[in-house]
Short mmCIF file of C-alpha atoms in Angstrom, two decimals:
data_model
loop_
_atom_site.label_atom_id
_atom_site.label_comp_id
_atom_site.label_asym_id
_atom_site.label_seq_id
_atom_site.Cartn_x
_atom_site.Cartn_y
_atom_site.Cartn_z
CA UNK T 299 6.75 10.98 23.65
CA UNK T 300 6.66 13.29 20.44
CA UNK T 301 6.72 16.80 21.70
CA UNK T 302 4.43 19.55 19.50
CA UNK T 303 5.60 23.15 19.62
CA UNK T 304 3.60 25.31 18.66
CA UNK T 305 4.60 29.34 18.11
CA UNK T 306 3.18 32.03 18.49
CA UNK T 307 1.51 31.57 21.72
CA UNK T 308 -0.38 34.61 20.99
CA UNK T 309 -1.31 36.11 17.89
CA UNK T 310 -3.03 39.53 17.33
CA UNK T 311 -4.56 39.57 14.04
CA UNK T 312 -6.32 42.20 11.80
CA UNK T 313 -9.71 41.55 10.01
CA UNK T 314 -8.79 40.45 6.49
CA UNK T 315 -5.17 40.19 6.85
CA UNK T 316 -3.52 36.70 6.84
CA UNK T 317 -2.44 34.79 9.81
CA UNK T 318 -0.02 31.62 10.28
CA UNK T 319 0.49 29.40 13.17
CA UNK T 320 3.57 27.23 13.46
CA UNK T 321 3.89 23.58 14.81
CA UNK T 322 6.78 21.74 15.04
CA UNK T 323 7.30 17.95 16.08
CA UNK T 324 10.43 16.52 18.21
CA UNK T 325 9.94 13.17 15.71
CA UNK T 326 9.39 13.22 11.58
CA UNK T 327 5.13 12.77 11.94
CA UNK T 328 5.45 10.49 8.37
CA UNK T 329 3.80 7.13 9.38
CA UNK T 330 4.55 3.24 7.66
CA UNK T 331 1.48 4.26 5.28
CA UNK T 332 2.99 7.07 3.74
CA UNK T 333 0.53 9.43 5.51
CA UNK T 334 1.11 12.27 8.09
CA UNK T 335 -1.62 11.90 11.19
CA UNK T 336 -1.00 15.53 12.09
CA UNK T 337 -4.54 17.51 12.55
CA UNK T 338 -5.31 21.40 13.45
CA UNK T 339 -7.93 22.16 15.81
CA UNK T 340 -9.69 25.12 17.01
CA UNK T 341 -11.89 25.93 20.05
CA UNK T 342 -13.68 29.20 21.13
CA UNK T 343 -14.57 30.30 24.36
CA UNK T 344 -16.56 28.02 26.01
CA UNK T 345 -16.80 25.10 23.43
CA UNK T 346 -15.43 22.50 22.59
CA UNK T 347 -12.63 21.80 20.23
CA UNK T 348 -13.07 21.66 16.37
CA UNK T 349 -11.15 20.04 13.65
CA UNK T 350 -10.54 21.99 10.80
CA UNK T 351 -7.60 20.16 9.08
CA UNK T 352 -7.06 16.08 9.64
CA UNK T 353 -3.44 14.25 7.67
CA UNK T 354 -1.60 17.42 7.15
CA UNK T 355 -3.54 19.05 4.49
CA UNK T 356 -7.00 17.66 4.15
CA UNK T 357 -10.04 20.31 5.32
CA UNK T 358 -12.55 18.89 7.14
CA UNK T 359 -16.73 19.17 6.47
CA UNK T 360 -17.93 22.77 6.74
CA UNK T 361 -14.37 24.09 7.32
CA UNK T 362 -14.09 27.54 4.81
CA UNK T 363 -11.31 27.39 2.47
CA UNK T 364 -9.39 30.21 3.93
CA UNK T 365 -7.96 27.73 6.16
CA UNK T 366 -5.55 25.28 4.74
CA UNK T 367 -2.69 23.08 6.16
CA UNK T 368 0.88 22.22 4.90
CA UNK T 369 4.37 20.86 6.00
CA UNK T 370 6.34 18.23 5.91
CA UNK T 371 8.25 15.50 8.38
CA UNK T 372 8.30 17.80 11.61
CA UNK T 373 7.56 21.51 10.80
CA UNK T 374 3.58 22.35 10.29
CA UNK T 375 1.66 25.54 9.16
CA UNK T 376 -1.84 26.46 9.38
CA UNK T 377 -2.90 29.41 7.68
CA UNK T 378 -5.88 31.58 7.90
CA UNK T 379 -6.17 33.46 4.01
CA UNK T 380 -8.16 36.05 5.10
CA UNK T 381 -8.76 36.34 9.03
CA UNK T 382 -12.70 36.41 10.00
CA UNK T 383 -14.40 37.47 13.23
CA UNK T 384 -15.56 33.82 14.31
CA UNK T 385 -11.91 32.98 13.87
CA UNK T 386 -11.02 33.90 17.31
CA UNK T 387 -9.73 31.53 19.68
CA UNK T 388 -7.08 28.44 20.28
CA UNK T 389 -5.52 26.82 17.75
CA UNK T 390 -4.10 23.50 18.56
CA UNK T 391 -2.06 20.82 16.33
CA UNK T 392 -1.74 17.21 17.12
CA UNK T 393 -0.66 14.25 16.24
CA UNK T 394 -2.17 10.81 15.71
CA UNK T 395 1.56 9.01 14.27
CA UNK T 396 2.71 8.05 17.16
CA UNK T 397 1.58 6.62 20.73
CA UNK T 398 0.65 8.86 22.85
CA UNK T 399 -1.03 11.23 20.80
CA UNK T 400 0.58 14.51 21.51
CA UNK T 401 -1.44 18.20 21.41
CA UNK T 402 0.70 21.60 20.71
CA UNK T 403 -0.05 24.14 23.90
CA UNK T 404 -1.91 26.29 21.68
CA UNK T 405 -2.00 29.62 19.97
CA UNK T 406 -4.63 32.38 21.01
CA UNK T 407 -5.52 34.42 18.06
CA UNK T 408 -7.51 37.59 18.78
CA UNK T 409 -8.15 40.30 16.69
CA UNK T 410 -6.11 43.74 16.87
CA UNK S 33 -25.91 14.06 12.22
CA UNK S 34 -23.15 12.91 14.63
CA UNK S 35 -23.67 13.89 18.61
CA UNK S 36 -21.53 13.07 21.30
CA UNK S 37 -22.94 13.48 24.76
CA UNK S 38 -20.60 12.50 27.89
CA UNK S 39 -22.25 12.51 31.52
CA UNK S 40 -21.14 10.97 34.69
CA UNK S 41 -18.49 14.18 35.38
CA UNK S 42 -19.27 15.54 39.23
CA UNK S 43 -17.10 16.33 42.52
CA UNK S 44 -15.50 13.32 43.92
CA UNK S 45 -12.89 13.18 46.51
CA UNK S 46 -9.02 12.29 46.23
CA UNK S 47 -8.42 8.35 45.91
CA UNK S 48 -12.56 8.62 44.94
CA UNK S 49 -13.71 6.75 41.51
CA UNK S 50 -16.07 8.10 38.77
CA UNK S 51 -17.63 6.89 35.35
CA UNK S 52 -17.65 8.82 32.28
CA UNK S 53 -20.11 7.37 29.75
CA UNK S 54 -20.56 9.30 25.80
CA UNK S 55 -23.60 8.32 23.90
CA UNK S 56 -22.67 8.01 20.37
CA UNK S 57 -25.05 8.66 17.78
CA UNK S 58 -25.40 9.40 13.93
CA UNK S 59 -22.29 6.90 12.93
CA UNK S 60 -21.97 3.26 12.77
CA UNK S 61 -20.08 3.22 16.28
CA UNK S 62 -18.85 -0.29 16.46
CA UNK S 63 -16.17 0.62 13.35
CA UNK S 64 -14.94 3.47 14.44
CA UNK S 65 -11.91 4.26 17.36
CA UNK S 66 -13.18 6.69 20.08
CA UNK S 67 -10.62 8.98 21.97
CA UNK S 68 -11.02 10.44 25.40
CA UNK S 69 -9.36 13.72 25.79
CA UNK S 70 -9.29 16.61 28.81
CA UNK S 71 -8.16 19.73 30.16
CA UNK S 72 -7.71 21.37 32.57
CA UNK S 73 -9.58 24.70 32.98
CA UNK S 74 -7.64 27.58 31.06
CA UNK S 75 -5.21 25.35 30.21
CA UNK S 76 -4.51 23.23 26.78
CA UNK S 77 -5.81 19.63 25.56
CA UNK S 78 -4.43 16.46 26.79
CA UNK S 79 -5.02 12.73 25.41
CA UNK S 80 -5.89 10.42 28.08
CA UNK S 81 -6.88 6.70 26.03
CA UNK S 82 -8.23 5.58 23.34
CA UNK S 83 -9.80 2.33 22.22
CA UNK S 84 -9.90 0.87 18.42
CA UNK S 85 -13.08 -0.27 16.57
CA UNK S 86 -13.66 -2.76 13.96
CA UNK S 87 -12.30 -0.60 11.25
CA UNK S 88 -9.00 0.86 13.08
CA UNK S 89 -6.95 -2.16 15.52
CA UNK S 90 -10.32 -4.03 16.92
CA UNK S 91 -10.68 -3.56 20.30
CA UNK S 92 -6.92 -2.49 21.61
CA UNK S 93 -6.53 0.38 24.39
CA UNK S 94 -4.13 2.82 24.64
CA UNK S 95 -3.12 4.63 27.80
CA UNK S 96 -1.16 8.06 29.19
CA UNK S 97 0.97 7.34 31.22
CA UNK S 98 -0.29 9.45 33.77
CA UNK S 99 -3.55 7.24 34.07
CA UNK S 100 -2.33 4.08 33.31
CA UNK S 101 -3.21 1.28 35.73
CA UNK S 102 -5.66 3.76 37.25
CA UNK S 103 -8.21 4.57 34.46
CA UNK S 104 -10.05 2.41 31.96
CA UNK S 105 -11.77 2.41 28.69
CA UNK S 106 -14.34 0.45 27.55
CA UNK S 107 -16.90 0.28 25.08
CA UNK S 108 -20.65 -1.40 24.70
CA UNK S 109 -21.71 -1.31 20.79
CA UNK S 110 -24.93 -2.54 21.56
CA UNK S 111 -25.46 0.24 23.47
CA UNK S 112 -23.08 2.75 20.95
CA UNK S 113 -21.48 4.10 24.53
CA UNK S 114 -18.30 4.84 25.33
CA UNK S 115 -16.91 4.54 28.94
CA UNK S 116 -14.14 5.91 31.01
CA UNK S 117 -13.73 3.91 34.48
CA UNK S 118 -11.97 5.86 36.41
CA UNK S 119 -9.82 4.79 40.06
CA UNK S 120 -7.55 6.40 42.57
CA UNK S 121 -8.40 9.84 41.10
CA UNK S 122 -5.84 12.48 42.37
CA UNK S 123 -6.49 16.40 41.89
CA UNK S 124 -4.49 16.36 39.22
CA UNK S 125 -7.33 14.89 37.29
CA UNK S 126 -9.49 17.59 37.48
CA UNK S 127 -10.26 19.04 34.08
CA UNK S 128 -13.15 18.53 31.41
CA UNK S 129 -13.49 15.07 29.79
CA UNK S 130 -14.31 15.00 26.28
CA UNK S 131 -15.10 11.56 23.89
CA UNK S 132 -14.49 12.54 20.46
CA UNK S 133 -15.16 10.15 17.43
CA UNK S 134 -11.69 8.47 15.74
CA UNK S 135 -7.95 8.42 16.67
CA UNK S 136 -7.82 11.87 14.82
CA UNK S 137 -10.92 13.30 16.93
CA UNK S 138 -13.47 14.40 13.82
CA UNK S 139 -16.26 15.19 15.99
CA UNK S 140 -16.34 16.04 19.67
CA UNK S 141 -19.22 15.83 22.76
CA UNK S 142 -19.69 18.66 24.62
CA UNK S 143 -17.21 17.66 27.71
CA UNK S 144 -18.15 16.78 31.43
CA UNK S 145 -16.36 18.19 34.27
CA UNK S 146 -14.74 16.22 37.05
CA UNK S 147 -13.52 17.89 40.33
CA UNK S 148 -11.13 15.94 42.74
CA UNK S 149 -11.00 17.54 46.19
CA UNK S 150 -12.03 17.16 49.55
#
């Protein structure tokens, strides 16, 4: 199975200051198609998970465009611009590449 | 507007059975995978199965191996439902199910809780 590591597991963050999580694969994510299935999601307290990224780099609906995806093969980045209030929570990364799909274990970002 | 909404979650005992259903709407449902995920309270997100659509590998399944042989998914397009059978549940199963929409997860329900214990 692919293995998703993601760091920090926590990650205090101050209002209008940038923020990065890092995810990192245990097999290249680059599938036959050319395309990377690896998607960033994030869930606050007491809902239910959101996508916010889907094939590396691609925003989804609604998403604001302080949030943005890159990487390549087996190292991942999402990146928060400018950090908001309603960005609190758990960040996850997963991938769709291979069978079984594989989630990180998260990254809490609270604000400092 | 696309809504998932899974039912069927409740307290069962160990060895018990259960069936998740998600009512798909807003989407053409027949093309499209659907994905059951869960976790485990305060912990992170874990794929259980999936099951392809017209558009994405027809009608093929795909398993963890932790519920393999023991859980299955299924799918009624005239009904645009999505179904998790689930046998032989253990503790270890408790968590909240949620269907989400597509291999990739674009959209998910709400999530229905399942508790195995006696």
């Amino acid at each position: 199975d692919v293995v998703m590591t993601q760091s920090p597991l926590s990650l205090p963050v101050i209002l209008g200051q940038p923020a990065s999580i890092s995810c990192r694969s245990s097999q290249s994510l680059v599938y036959s198609d050319g395309n990377t299935y690896l998607n960033w999601f994030h869930q606050r307290p007491g809902q239910s998970p959101r996508r916010l990224i889907y094939r590396l780099s691609n925003r989804d609906s609604g998403v604001p465009d302080r949030f943005s995806g890159s990487g390549s093969g087996t190292d991942f980045t999402l990146k928060i611009s400018r950090v908001e209030a309603e960005d609190v929570g758990v960040y996850y990364c997963m991938q769709g590449t291979h069978w079984p799909l594989t989630f990180g274990g998260g990254t809490k970002v609270e604000i400092k | 507007e696309v809504q998932l909404l899974e039912s069927g979650g409740g307290l069962v005992q160990p060895g018990g059975s259960l069936r998740l259903s998600c009512a798909a709407s807003g989407f053409l449902f027949s093309f499209y995978a659907m994905t059951w995920v869960r976790q485990t309270p305060g912990k992170g997100l874990e794929w259980v199965s999936s099951i392809g659509g017209s558009g994405d590998s027809g009608d093929r399944t795909f398993y963890a191996d932790s519920v393999k042989g023991r859980f299955t998914i299924s799918r009624d397009n005239s009904k645009n439902t999505l179904y998790l059978q689930m046998n032989s549940l253990r503790a270890e199963d408790t968590a909240v199910y949620y269907c989400a929409k597509g291999r990739g997860g674009d959209h998910w329900g709400q999530g229905t809780l399942v508790t195995v214990s006696s």
